[in-house]
Amino acid sequence: HRADHLGVAFTRPFVDTPVIDALARRGLLFVDCQSTTNVTNPSHIAVMTGIHPRDTQITNNTTMVAEQVTTLAESFQAAGYRTFAAISTQHLGPSQSGLGQGFDRFESTDEFKRRGEEAVAQIERWIEESRGEPVFAWVHLFDAHSPYQPPERVASKYYDGDPRDTSRTLAVGSAHVPGWVQGQGITDVDYVSALYKGEVDTMDSSLRDLLETPRVRNGIVAFTSDHGESLGTKGIWWDHAGLYLPNLQVPCVIAAPGVAAGRCEEPVQQIDLGRTLLDLAGIEGAFPGRNLVDVALDPPGDEPRFSISSHGLQAAVSSGDWFL
């Protein structure tokens, strides 16, 4: 989920995200948030441990986090919380990521991609069963990942032409077109990008009931993404190869009691969400990172942000107006 596909974040939104927009309006929106990497498991592991992929040396979707590392779920569990996770892709499961550590219940899937609404429904059931107990829940949605397959009624909101108009050509070299697009007779790049918008739209809708649940609405909520997506930048179409900014810039919203609504322009990384959530919950203890709410209230000045690509093939740093 790339940062610019969030209605509230920019003056000319690319897509309708009313549910997340509402969360952002009552919470703190970070408009310059980057991931530490461009690949799923290493990014989630960074958020769940507070440790950068540079230091875990996990840069792929098959290396598990070490058991001796304390995870965010373990920190909440030790504080007496019930801990739940429901994810929407097979490779984030405990057997490949190691992120089952600290979760009382962890629902994964054998599919590469399932609809996010299924994970949301599971978390809703567990929260309902846990009345009177504090809960830490991780809800993972994979809708915005390729292949993009939103319901047709949603995709049509963002495209009204003929995606297979034989008088046109896709105008993208075959070497740059993902396999799931090839062979479908698609001749308009705007159509595939519209499918991406449809997936983000669908994901947003699936969160409505959960975010309006009284316990969730009155609790501490963080929304972010593991990485962004390239829709043609540097010749990368509908993928997240490389450390270009569209692949690193992600949405980031924090809403919690006592956190004033606002918009933070300071450069941050979502790796600090774990420390932030623990602080907001009043849980002390050793966990890496800094409190993003404190950053918004008292900006520390420019601090370089580092990222490492999948398989460690590239590194990047951003500082001020510079990106290398």
PDB file of C-alpha atoms in Angstrom:
ATOM      1  CA  HIS A   1       0.000   0.000   0.000  1.00  0.00           C
ATOM      2  CA  ARG A   2       1.833   3.061  -1.266  1.00  0.00           C
ATOM      3  CA  ALA A   3       1.554   6.329   0.642  1.00  0.00           C
ATOM      4  CA  ASP A   4      -0.148   8.370  -2.063  1.00  0.00           C
ATOM      5  CA  HIS A   5      -3.087   5.950  -2.244  1.00  0.00           C
ATOM      6  CA  LEU A   6      -4.707   7.376   0.860  1.00  0.00           C
ATOM      7  CA  GLY A   7      -7.435   9.926   0.325  1.00  0.00           C
ATOM      8  CA  VAL A   8      -6.723  12.111   3.330  1.00  0.00           C
ATOM      9  CA  ALA A   9      -2.978  12.337   2.746  1.00  0.00           C
ATOM     10  CA  PHE A  10      -2.931  14.510  -0.368  1.00  0.00           C
ATOM     11  CA  THR A  11      -4.973  17.257  -1.959  1.00  0.00           C
ATOM     12  CA  ARG A  12      -5.635  15.139  -5.057  1.00  0.00           C
ATOM     13  CA  PRO A  13      -6.357  11.631  -3.811  1.00  0.00           C
ATOM     14  CA  PHE A  14      -5.874   8.755  -6.217  1.00  0.00           C
ATOM     15  CA  VAL A  15      -8.358   6.446  -4.506  1.00  0.00           C
ATOM     16  CA  ASP A  16     -11.296   6.408  -2.077  1.00  0.00           C
ATOM     17  CA  THR A  17     -10.263   5.357   1.441  1.00  0.00           C
ATOM     18  CA  PRO A  18     -13.000   6.839   3.661  1.00  0.00           C
ATOM     19  CA  VAL A  19     -12.474   4.392   6.530  1.00  0.00           C
ATOM     20  CA  ILE A  20      -8.747   5.021   6.937  1.00  0.00           C
ATOM     21  CA  ASP A  21      -9.326   8.721   6.241  1.00  0.00           C
ATOM     22  CA  ALA A  22     -11.708   8.849   9.208  1.00  0.00           C
ATOM     23  CA  LEU A  23      -9.097   7.141  11.389  1.00  0.00           C
ATOM     24  CA  ALA A  24      -6.481   9.661  10.254  1.00  0.00           C
ATOM     25  CA  ARG A  25      -8.746  12.647  10.944  1.00  0.00           C
ATOM     26  CA  ARG A  26      -9.256  11.605  14.553  1.00  0.00           C
ATOM     27  CA  GLY A  27      -5.647  10.483  14.934  1.00  0.00           C
ATOM     28  CA  LEU A  28      -2.128  11.466  13.968  1.00  0.00           C
ATOM     29  CA  LEU A  29      -1.251  11.167  10.272  1.00  0.00           C
ATOM     30  CA  PHE A  30       2.412  10.858   9.280  1.00  0.00           C
ATOM     31  CA  VAL A  31       2.724  11.978   5.672  1.00  0.00           C
ATOM     32  CA  ASP A  32       6.446  11.179   5.277  1.00  0.00           C
ATOM     33  CA  CYS A  33       6.823   7.615   6.522  1.00  0.00           C
ATOM     34  CA  GLN A  34       9.200   5.090   4.989  1.00  0.00           C
ATOM     35  CA  SER A  35       9.648   1.370   5.320  1.00  0.00           C
ATOM     36  CA  THR A  36      13.008  -0.194   6.098  1.00  0.00           C
ATOM     37  CA  THR A  37      12.806  -2.466   3.063  1.00  0.00           C
ATOM     38  CA  ASN A  38      10.774  -3.347  -0.017  1.00  0.00           C
ATOM     39  CA  VAL A  39       9.908  -6.925   0.884  1.00  0.00           C
ATOM     40  CA  THR A  40       7.117  -8.388   3.041  1.00  0.00           C
ATOM     41  CA  ASN A  41       8.607 -10.571   5.772  1.00  0.00           C
ATOM     42  CA  PRO A  42      11.688  -8.458   6.589  1.00  0.00           C
ATOM     43  CA  SER A  43       9.513  -5.358   6.922  1.00  0.00           C
ATOM     44  CA  HIS A  44       7.009  -7.047   9.227  1.00  0.00           C
ATOM     45  CA  ILE A  45       9.821  -8.559  11.268  1.00  0.00           C
ATOM     46  CA  ALA A  46      11.340  -5.077  11.655  1.00  0.00           C
ATOM     47  CA  VAL A  47       8.046  -3.659  12.925  1.00  0.00           C
ATOM     48  CA  MET A  48       7.421  -6.611  15.243  1.00  0.00           C
ATOM     49  CA  THR A  49      10.933  -6.534  16.760  1.00  0.00           C
ATOM     50  CA  GLY A  50      12.038  -2.918  16.358  1.00  0.00           C
ATOM     51  CA  ILE A  51      15.239  -4.228  14.738  1.00  0.00           C
ATOM     52  CA  HIS A  52      16.274  -3.021  11.271  1.00  0.00           C
ATOM     53  CA  PRO A  53      16.829  -5.600   8.478  1.00  0.00           C
ATOM     54  CA  ARG A  54      20.365  -4.201   8.342  1.00  0.00           C
ATOM     55  CA  ASP A  55      20.872  -5.751  11.793  1.00  0.00           C
ATOM     56  CA  THR A  56      18.719  -8.896  11.660  1.00  0.00           C
ATOM     57  CA  GLN A  57      20.210  -9.601   8.208  1.00  0.00           C
ATOM     58  CA  ILE A  58      16.799 -10.959   7.204  1.00  0.00           C
ATOM     59  CA  THR A  59      16.214  -9.782   3.639  1.00  0.00           C
ATOM     60  CA  ASN A  60      13.950 -12.477   2.184  1.00  0.00           C
ATOM     61  CA  ASN A  61      10.593 -14.148   2.799  1.00  0.00           C
ATOM     62  CA  THR A  62      12.002 -17.459   4.033  1.00  0.00           C
ATOM     63  CA  THR A  63      14.378 -16.618   6.901  1.00  0.00           C
ATOM     64  CA  MET A  64      12.779 -16.801  10.352  1.00  0.00           C
ATOM     65  CA  VAL A  65      13.386 -14.324  13.142  1.00  0.00           C
ATOM     66  CA  ALA A  66      15.511 -15.832  15.933  1.00  0.00           C
ATOM     67  CA  GLU A  67      13.634 -17.202  18.948  1.00  0.00           C
ATOM     68  CA  GLN A  68      15.770 -15.223  21.408  1.00  0.00           C
ATOM     69  CA  VAL A  69      14.525 -11.931  19.952  1.00  0.00           C
ATOM     70  CA  THR A  70      11.688 -10.389  21.970  1.00  0.00           C
ATOM     71  CA  THR A  71       8.747  -9.590  19.728  1.00  0.00           C
ATOM     72  CA  LEU A  72       6.080  -6.955  20.184  1.00  0.00           C
ATOM     73  CA  ALA A  73       3.520  -9.689  20.838  1.00  0.00           C
ATOM     74  CA  GLU A  74       5.704 -11.156  23.581  1.00  0.00           C
ATOM     75  CA  SER A  75       5.994  -7.725  25.199  1.00  0.00           C
ATOM     76  CA  PHE A  76       2.210  -7.328  25.277  1.00  0.00           C
ATOM     77  CA  GLN A  77       1.737 -10.931  26.392  1.00  0.00           C
ATOM     78  CA  ALA A  78       4.119 -10.424  29.305  1.00  0.00           C
ATOM     79  CA  ALA A  79       2.019  -7.412  30.337  1.00  0.00           C
ATOM     80  CA  GLY A  80      -1.100  -9.595  30.591  1.00  0.00           C
ATOM     81  CA  TYR A  81      -2.619  -9.008  27.170  1.00  0.00           C
ATOM     82  CA  ARG A  82      -4.381 -11.607  25.053  1.00  0.00           C
ATOM     83  CA  THR A  83      -2.492 -11.637  21.758  1.00  0.00           C
ATOM     84  CA  PHE A  84      -4.057 -12.446  18.380  1.00  0.00           C
ATOM     85  CA  ALA A  85      -2.859 -12.412  14.769  1.00  0.00           C
ATOM     86  CA  ALA A  86      -4.686 -13.088  11.525  1.00  0.00           C
ATOM     87  CA  ILE A  87      -2.703 -12.817   8.306  1.00  0.00           C
ATOM     88  CA  SER A  88      -3.551 -12.983   4.627  1.00  0.00           C
ATOM     89  CA  THR A  89      -0.571 -14.601   2.920  1.00  0.00           C
ATOM     90  CA  GLN A  90       1.114 -17.942   3.382  1.00  0.00           C
ATOM     91  CA  HIS A  91       4.716 -16.781   3.696  1.00  0.00           C
ATOM     92  CA  LEU A  92       4.025 -14.597   6.760  1.00  0.00           C
ATOM     93  CA  GLY A  93       2.958 -17.698   8.693  1.00  0.00           C
ATOM     94  CA  PRO A  94       4.942 -18.770  11.766  1.00  0.00           C
ATOM     95  CA  SER A  95       6.745 -21.561   9.908  1.00  0.00           C
ATOM     96  CA  GLN A  96       8.376 -19.087   7.490  1.00  0.00           C
ATOM     97  CA  SER A  97       8.566 -15.828   9.428  1.00  0.00           C
ATOM     98  CA  GLY A  98       8.897 -16.960  13.038  1.00  0.00           C
ATOM     99  CA  LEU A  99       6.394 -14.251  13.971  1.00  0.00           C
ATOM    100  CA  GLY A 100       4.174 -16.649  15.891  1.00  0.00           C
ATOM    101  CA  GLN A 101       6.256 -15.842  18.972  1.00  0.00           C
ATOM    102  CA  GLY A 102       4.088 -14.334  21.695  1.00  0.00           C
ATOM    103  CA  PHE A 103       0.701 -14.882  20.054  1.00  0.00           C
ATOM    104  CA  ASP A 104      -1.965 -16.864  21.918  1.00  0.00           C
ATOM    105  CA  ARG A 105      -3.803 -17.413  18.652  1.00  0.00           C
ATOM    106  CA  PHE A 106      -2.341 -17.072  15.167  1.00  0.00           C
ATOM    107  CA  GLU A 107      -4.486 -17.743  12.105  1.00  0.00           C
ATOM    108  CA  SER A 108      -2.540 -18.063   8.877  1.00  0.00           C
ATOM    109  CA  THR A 109      -3.498 -19.267   5.412  1.00  0.00           C
ATOM    110  CA  ASP A 110      -2.189 -21.815   2.930  1.00  0.00           C
ATOM    111  CA  GLU A 111      -2.972 -19.431   0.073  1.00  0.00           C
ATOM    112  CA  PHE A 112      -0.592 -16.891  -1.426  1.00  0.00           C
ATOM    113  CA  LYS A 113      -3.345 -14.311  -1.070  1.00  0.00           C
ATOM    114  CA  ARG A 114      -6.730 -14.329   0.573  1.00  0.00           C
ATOM    115  CA  ARG A 115      -9.233 -11.517   0.921  1.00  0.00           C
ATOM    116  CA  GLY A 116      -8.452  -9.245   3.843  1.00  0.00           C
ATOM    117  CA  GLU A 117     -12.047  -9.373   5.058  1.00  0.00           C
ATOM    118  CA  GLU A 118     -11.432 -12.966   6.185  1.00  0.00           C
ATOM    119  CA  ALA A 119      -8.609 -11.934   8.520  1.00  0.00           C
ATOM    120  CA  VAL A 120     -10.674  -9.022   9.816  1.00  0.00           C
ATOM    121  CA  ALA A 121     -13.632 -11.304  10.590  1.00  0.00           C
ATOM    122  CA  GLN A 122     -11.400 -13.646  12.591  1.00  0.00           C
ATOM    123  CA  ILE A 123      -9.950 -10.830  14.694  1.00  0.00           C
ATOM    124  CA  GLU A 124     -13.455  -9.472  15.310  1.00  0.00           C
ATOM    125  CA  ARG A 125     -14.551 -12.862  16.668  1.00  0.00           C
ATOM    126  CA  TRP A 126     -11.553 -13.146  18.982  1.00  0.00           C
ATOM    127  CA  ILE A 127     -11.994  -9.612  20.302  1.00  0.00           C
ATOM    128  CA  GLU A 128     -15.657 -10.362  21.012  1.00  0.00           C
ATOM    129  CA  GLU A 129     -14.644 -13.499  22.938  1.00  0.00           C
ATOM    130  CA  SER A 130     -12.154 -11.495  25.034  1.00  0.00           C
ATOM    131  CA  ARG A 131     -14.447  -9.073  26.803  1.00  0.00           C
ATOM    132  CA  GLY A 132     -12.906  -7.714  29.956  1.00  0.00           C
ATOM    133  CA  GLU A 133      -9.369  -8.642  28.896  1.00  0.00           C
ATOM    134  CA  PRO A 134      -6.773  -6.375  27.287  1.00  0.00           C
ATOM    135  CA  VAL A 135      -6.050  -7.385  23.694  1.00  0.00           C
ATOM    136  CA  PHE A 136      -3.156  -6.850  21.290  1.00  0.00           C
ATOM    137  CA  ALA A 137      -4.197  -7.752  17.742  1.00  0.00           C
ATOM    138  CA  TRP A 138      -2.275  -7.797  14.492  1.00  0.00           C
ATOM    139  CA  VAL A 139      -4.508  -7.759  11.402  1.00  0.00           C
ATOM    140  CA  HIS A 140      -2.651  -8.290   8.149  1.00  0.00           C
ATOM    141  CA  LEU A 141      -4.305  -7.528   4.793  1.00  0.00           C
ATOM    142  CA  PHE A 142      -2.728  -8.446   1.469  1.00  0.00           C
ATOM    143  CA  ASP A 143      -5.304  -7.006  -0.962  1.00  0.00           C
ATOM    144  CA  ALA A 144      -2.970  -4.363  -2.407  1.00  0.00           C
ATOM    145  CA  HIS A 145      -0.410  -6.999  -3.400  1.00  0.00           C
ATOM    146  CA  SER A 146      -0.404  -8.389  -6.929  1.00  0.00           C
ATOM    147  CA  PRO A 147      -2.187 -10.027  -8.590  1.00  0.00           C
ATOM    148  CA  TYR A 148      -4.790  -7.283  -8.354  1.00  0.00           C
ATOM    149  CA  GLN A 149      -8.229  -8.862  -8.407  1.00  0.00           C
ATOM    150  CA  PRO A 150     -10.763  -6.485  -6.859  1.00  0.00           C
ATOM    151  CA  PRO A 151     -14.504  -7.037  -7.299  1.00  0.00           C
ATOM    152  CA  GLU A 152     -15.560  -5.730 -10.709  1.00  0.00           C
ATOM    153  CA  ARG A 153     -17.988  -3.228  -9.152  1.00  0.00           C
ATOM    154  CA  VAL A 154     -15.042  -1.624  -7.356  1.00  0.00           C
ATOM    155  CA  ALA A 155     -12.612  -1.697 -10.284  1.00  0.00           C
ATOM    156  CA  SER A 156     -15.177   0.056 -12.491  1.00  0.00           C
ATOM    157  CA  LYS A 157     -15.004   3.088 -10.165  1.00  0.00           C
ATOM    158  CA  TYR A 158     -11.505   3.810 -11.450  1.00  0.00           C
ATOM    159  CA  TYR A 159     -11.738   2.780 -15.098  1.00  0.00           C
ATOM    160  CA  ASP A 160     -14.479   3.166 -17.687  1.00  0.00           C
ATOM    161  CA  GLY A 161     -12.671   2.323 -20.936  1.00  0.00           C
ATOM    162  CA  ASP A 162     -11.949  -0.924 -22.761  1.00  0.00           C
ATOM    163  CA  PRO A 163      -8.860  -2.575 -21.253  1.00  0.00           C
ATOM    164  CA  ARG A 164      -8.535  -4.831 -24.316  1.00  0.00           C
ATOM    165  CA  ASP A 165      -8.955  -2.250 -27.042  1.00  0.00           C
ATOM    166  CA  THR A 166      -7.105  -3.834 -29.971  1.00  0.00           C
ATOM    167  CA  SER A 167      -6.296  -0.407 -31.446  1.00  0.00           C
ATOM    168  CA  ARG A 168      -4.012   0.255 -28.487  1.00  0.00           C
ATOM    169  CA  THR A 169      -0.883  -1.338 -27.109  1.00  0.00           C
ATOM    170  CA  LEU A 170       0.245  -1.817 -23.513  1.00  0.00           C
ATOM    171  CA  ALA A 171       3.381   0.192 -24.407  1.00  0.00           C
ATOM    172  CA  VAL A 172       5.412  -1.612 -21.752  1.00  0.00           C
ATOM    173  CA  GLY A 173       8.231  -3.921 -22.707  1.00  0.00           C
ATOM    174  CA  SER A 174       7.262  -7.562 -22.248  1.00  0.00           C
ATOM    175  CA  ALA A 175      10.215  -8.070 -19.925  1.00  0.00           C
ATOM    176  CA  HIS A 176       8.655  -5.568 -17.510  1.00  0.00           C
ATOM    177  CA  VAL A 177       5.100  -6.935 -17.488  1.00  0.00           C
ATOM    178  CA  PRO A 178       4.352  -9.332 -14.609  1.00  0.00           C
ATOM    179  CA  GLY A 179       3.289 -12.830 -15.537  1.00  0.00           C
ATOM    180  CA  TRP A 180      -0.180 -12.399 -14.081  1.00  0.00           C
ATOM    181  CA  VAL A 181      -0.812  -9.527 -16.548  1.00  0.00           C
ATOM    182  CA  GLN A 182       0.670 -11.225 -19.605  1.00  0.00           C
ATOM    183  CA  GLY A 183      -1.707 -13.316 -21.672  1.00  0.00           C
ATOM    184  CA  GLN A 184      -4.839 -11.438 -20.608  1.00  0.00           C
ATOM    185  CA  GLY A 185      -4.963  -9.278 -23.724  1.00  0.00           C
ATOM    186  CA  ILE A 186      -4.744  -6.061 -21.673  1.00  0.00           C
ATOM    187  CA  THR A 187      -3.696  -3.069 -23.784  1.00  0.00           C
ATOM    188  CA  ASP A 188      -4.095  -0.179 -21.318  1.00  0.00           C
ATOM    189  CA  VAL A 189      -1.698   0.408 -18.425  1.00  0.00           C
ATOM    190  CA  ASP A 190      -4.313   2.582 -16.735  1.00  0.00           C
ATOM    191  CA  TYR A 191      -6.559  -0.442 -16.373  1.00  0.00           C
ATOM    192  CA  VAL A 192      -4.014  -2.425 -14.343  1.00  0.00           C
ATOM    193  CA  SER A 193      -3.328   0.580 -12.131  1.00  0.00           C
ATOM    194  CA  ALA A 194      -7.095   0.952 -11.701  1.00  0.00           C
ATOM    195  CA  LEU A 195      -7.202  -2.629 -10.453  1.00  0.00           C
ATOM    196  CA  TYR A 196      -4.599  -1.650  -7.842  1.00  0.00           C
ATOM    197  CA  LYS A 197      -6.769   1.257  -6.744  1.00  0.00           C
ATOM    198  CA  GLY A 198      -9.692  -1.143  -6.531  1.00  0.00           C
ATOM    199  CA  GLU A 199      -7.736  -3.406  -4.199  1.00  0.00           C
ATOM    200  CA  VAL A 200      -6.874  -0.504  -1.883  1.00  0.00           C
ATOM    201  CA  ASP A 201     -10.525   0.576  -1.964  1.00  0.00           C
ATOM    202  CA  THR A 202     -11.661  -2.960  -1.099  1.00  0.00           C
ATOM    203  CA  MET A 203      -9.166  -3.243   1.737  1.00  0.00           C
ATOM    204  CA  ASP A 204     -10.388   0.052   3.180  1.00  0.00           C
ATOM    205  CA  SER A 205     -14.009  -1.133   3.122  1.00  0.00           C
ATOM    206  CA  SER A 206     -13.147  -4.393   4.865  1.00  0.00           C
ATOM    207  CA  LEU A 207     -11.828  -2.454   7.881  1.00  0.00           C
ATOM    208  CA  ARG A 208     -15.008  -0.455   8.487  1.00  0.00           C
ATOM    209  CA  ASP A 209     -16.774  -2.716  11.003  1.00  0.00           C
ATOM    210  CA  LEU A 210     -13.578  -3.520  12.896  1.00  0.00           C
ATOM    211  CA  LEU A 211     -12.543   0.117  13.325  1.00  0.00           C
ATOM    212  CA  GLU A 212     -16.062   1.056  14.422  1.00  0.00           C
ATOM    213  CA  THR A 213     -16.145  -1.678  17.085  1.00  0.00           C
ATOM    214  CA  PRO A 214     -16.336   0.279  20.372  1.00  0.00           C
ATOM    215  CA  ARG A 215     -13.308  -1.475  21.925  1.00  0.00           C
ATOM    216  CA  VAL A 216     -11.207  -0.726  18.870  1.00  0.00           C
ATOM    217  CA  ARG A 217     -12.472   2.806  18.364  1.00  0.00           C
ATOM    218  CA  ASN A 218     -11.749   3.618  22.014  1.00  0.00           C
ATOM    219  CA  GLY A 219      -8.414   1.830  22.011  1.00  0.00           C
ATOM    220  CA  ILE A 220      -4.990   2.304  20.439  1.00  0.00           C
ATOM    221  CA  VAL A 221      -4.874   1.795  16.677  1.00  0.00           C
ATOM    222  CA  ALA A 222      -1.938   1.952  14.273  1.00  0.00           C
ATOM    223  CA  PHE A 223      -2.307   1.600  10.513  1.00  0.00           C
ATOM    224  CA  THR A 224       0.643   1.178   8.172  1.00  0.00           C
ATOM    225  CA  SER A 225       2.039  -0.874   5.296  1.00  0.00           C
ATOM    226  CA  ASP A 226       5.085  -3.090   4.895  1.00  0.00           C
ATOM    227  CA  HIS A 227       6.145  -1.325   1.674  1.00  0.00           C
ATOM    228  CA  GLY A 228       4.774   0.547  -1.312  1.00  0.00           C
ATOM    229  CA  GLU A 229       4.342  -0.363  -4.966  1.00  0.00           C
ATOM    230  CA  SER A 230       5.712   0.927  -8.272  1.00  0.00           C
ATOM    231  CA  LEU A 231       3.173   1.769 -10.958  1.00  0.00           C
ATOM    232  CA  GLY A 232       5.739   2.445 -13.676  1.00  0.00           C
ATOM    233  CA  THR A 233       8.475   4.399 -11.885  1.00  0.00           C
ATOM    234  CA  LYS A 234      11.908   3.505 -13.260  1.00  0.00           C
ATOM    235  CA  GLY A 235      10.235   1.031 -15.600  1.00  0.00           C
ATOM    236  CA  ILE A 236       8.925  -1.120 -12.755  1.00  0.00           C
ATOM    237  CA  TRP A 237       5.299  -1.949 -13.375  1.00  0.00           C
ATOM    238  CA  TRP A 238       2.908  -3.226 -10.687  1.00  0.00           C
ATOM    239  CA  ASP A 239       5.694  -4.557  -8.487  1.00  0.00           C
ATOM    240  CA  HIS A 240       8.005  -3.366  -5.707  1.00  0.00           C
ATOM    241  CA  ALA A 241      11.461  -4.258  -7.001  1.00  0.00           C
ATOM    242  CA  GLY A 242      14.195  -1.838  -5.987  1.00  0.00           C
ATOM    243  CA  LEU A 243      14.385   0.830  -3.296  1.00  0.00           C
ATOM    244  CA  TYR A 244      12.767   3.662  -5.237  1.00  0.00           C
ATOM    245  CA  LEU A 245      10.586   5.953  -3.156  1.00  0.00           C
ATOM    246  CA  PRO A 246       7.205   4.633  -4.372  1.00  0.00           C
ATOM    247  CA  ASN A 247       8.274   1.256  -2.953  1.00  0.00           C
ATOM    248  CA  LEU A 248       9.391   2.711   0.388  1.00  0.00           C
ATOM    249  CA  GLN A 249       6.844   5.404   1.212  1.00  0.00           C
ATOM    250  CA  VAL A 250       3.912   4.012   3.183  1.00  0.00           C
ATOM    251  CA  PRO A 251       0.821   5.268   5.018  1.00  0.00           C
ATOM    252  CA  CYS A 252       1.126   5.681   8.768  1.00  0.00           C
ATOM    253  CA  VAL A 253      -1.660   6.615  11.173  1.00  0.00           C
ATOM    254  CA  ILE A 254      -1.836   6.413  14.967  1.00  0.00           C
ATOM    255  CA  ALA A 255      -5.089   7.020  16.847  1.00  0.00           C
ATOM    256  CA  ALA A 256      -5.284   6.641  20.614  1.00  0.00           C
ATOM    257  CA  PRO A 257      -6.810   8.225  23.715  1.00  0.00           C
ATOM    258  CA  GLY A 258      -4.805  11.298  24.626  1.00  0.00           C
ATOM    259  CA  VAL A 259      -3.180  11.623  21.203  1.00  0.00           C
ATOM    260  CA  ALA A 260      -4.258  14.884  19.618  1.00  0.00           C
ATOM    261  CA  ALA A 261      -5.446  14.705  16.038  1.00  0.00           C
ATOM    262  CA  GLY A 262      -3.044  16.243  13.577  1.00  0.00           C
ATOM    263  CA  ARG A 263      -0.710  15.903  10.658  1.00  0.00           C
ATOM    264  CA  CYS A 264       3.009  15.281  11.091  1.00  0.00           C
ATOM    265  CA  GLU A 265       5.386  16.279   8.302  1.00  0.00           C
ATOM    266  CA  GLU A 266       8.499  14.939  10.057  1.00  0.00           C
ATOM    267  CA  PRO A 267      10.348  12.079   8.302  1.00  0.00           C
ATOM    268  CA  VAL A 268       9.756   8.811  10.177  1.00  0.00           C
ATOM    269  CA  GLN A 269       9.923   5.043   9.653  1.00  0.00           C
ATOM    270  CA  GLN A 270       7.256   2.515  10.599  1.00  0.00           C
ATOM    271  CA  ILE A 271       9.867   0.399  12.430  1.00  0.00           C
ATOM    272  CA  ASP A 272       9.174   2.678  15.425  1.00  0.00           C
ATOM    273  CA  LEU A 273       5.508   1.681  15.722  1.00  0.00           C
ATOM    274  CA  GLY A 274       6.259  -1.080  18.244  1.00  0.00           C
ATOM    275  CA  ARG A 275       7.910   1.230  20.769  1.00  0.00           C
ATOM    276  CA  THR A 276       5.125   3.759  20.183  1.00  0.00           C
ATOM    277  CA  LEU A 277       2.343   1.266  20.907  1.00  0.00           C
ATOM    278  CA  LEU A 278       4.023   0.016  24.074  1.00  0.00           C
ATOM    279  CA  ASP A 279       4.477   3.572  25.347  1.00  0.00           C
ATOM    280  CA  LEU A 280       0.870   4.477  24.596  1.00  0.00           C
ATOM    281  CA  ALA A 281      -0.243   1.346  26.482  1.00  0.00           C
ATOM    282  CA  GLY A 282       1.937   2.296  29.443  1.00  0.00           C
ATOM    283  CA  ILE A 283       4.137  -0.800  29.098  1.00  0.00           C
ATOM    284  CA  GLU A 284       7.750  -0.302  30.066  1.00  0.00           C
ATOM    285  CA  GLY A 285      10.658  -2.551  29.229  1.00  0.00           C
ATOM    286  CA  ALA A 286      13.434  -2.918  26.711  1.00  0.00           C
ATOM    287  CA  PHE A 287      12.111  -2.660  23.180  1.00  0.00           C
ATOM    288  CA  PRO A 288      13.957  -0.784  20.430  1.00  0.00           C
ATOM    289  CA  GLY A 289      12.748   2.357  18.748  1.00  0.00           C
ATOM    290  CA  ARG A 290      11.403   5.792  19.522  1.00  0.00           C
ATOM    291  CA  ASN A 291       7.918   7.083  20.261  1.00  0.00           C
ATOM    292  CA  LEU A 292       6.472   8.555  17.066  1.00  0.00           C
ATOM    293  CA  VAL A 293       3.997  10.687  18.997  1.00  0.00           C
ATOM    294  CA  ASP A 294       6.951  12.329  20.765  1.00  0.00           C
ATOM    295  CA  VAL A 295       8.576  12.909  17.380  1.00  0.00           C
ATOM    296  CA  ALA A 296       5.461  14.731  16.197  1.00  0.00           C
ATOM    297  CA  LEU A 297       5.326  16.873  19.359  1.00  0.00           C
ATOM    298  CA  ASP A 298       9.049  17.620  19.560  1.00  0.00           C
ATOM    299  CA  PRO A 299      10.759  17.044  16.191  1.00  0.00           C
ATOM    300  CA  PRO A 300      14.367  15.905  16.680  1.00  0.00           C
ATOM    301  CA  GLY A 301      15.624  17.375  13.428  1.00  0.00           C
ATOM    302  CA  ASP A 302      16.758  15.486  10.375  1.00  0.00           C
ATOM    303  CA  GLU A 303      17.888  11.945  11.029  1.00  0.00           C
ATOM    304  CA  PRO A 304      18.881   9.815   8.005  1.00  0.00           C
ATOM    305  CA  ARG A 305      16.589   6.908   7.132  1.00  0.00           C
ATOM    306  CA  PHE A 306      18.181   3.712   5.874  1.00  0.00           C
ATOM    307  CA  SER A 307      16.670   0.863   3.873  1.00  0.00           C
ATOM    308  CA  ILE A 308      17.921  -2.484   2.606  1.00  0.00           C
ATOM    309  CA  SER A 309      16.403  -4.225  -0.418  1.00  0.00           C
ATOM    310  CA  SER A 310      15.226  -7.785  -0.820  1.00  0.00           C
ATOM    311  CA  HIS A 311      18.176 -10.198  -0.753  1.00  0.00           C
ATOM    312  CA  GLY A 312      20.442  -7.323   0.320  1.00  0.00           C
ATOM    313  CA  LEU A 313      21.126  -6.323  -3.279  1.00  0.00           C
ATOM    314  CA  GLN A 314      20.671  -2.584  -2.714  1.00  0.00           C
ATOM    315  CA  ALA A 315      20.860  -0.040   0.079  1.00  0.00           C
ATOM    316  CA  ALA A 316      19.410   3.463   0.260  1.00  0.00           C
ATOM    317  CA  VAL A 317      19.489   6.484   2.524  1.00  0.00           C
ATOM    318  CA  SER A 318      17.303   9.574   2.608  1.00  0.00           C
ATOM    319  CA  SER A 319      18.216  12.746   4.419  1.00  0.00           C
ATOM    320  CA  GLY A 320      16.477  16.069   4.034  1.00  0.00           C
ATOM    321  CA  ASP A 321      15.741  16.598   0.356  1.00  0.00           C
ATOM    322  CA  TRP A 322      18.311  14.007  -0.687  1.00  0.00           C
ATOM    323  CA  PHE A 323      17.727  10.362  -1.583  1.00  0.00           C
ATOM    324  CA  LEU A 324      20.582   8.054  -2.558  1.00  0.00           C
TER     325      LEU A 324
END
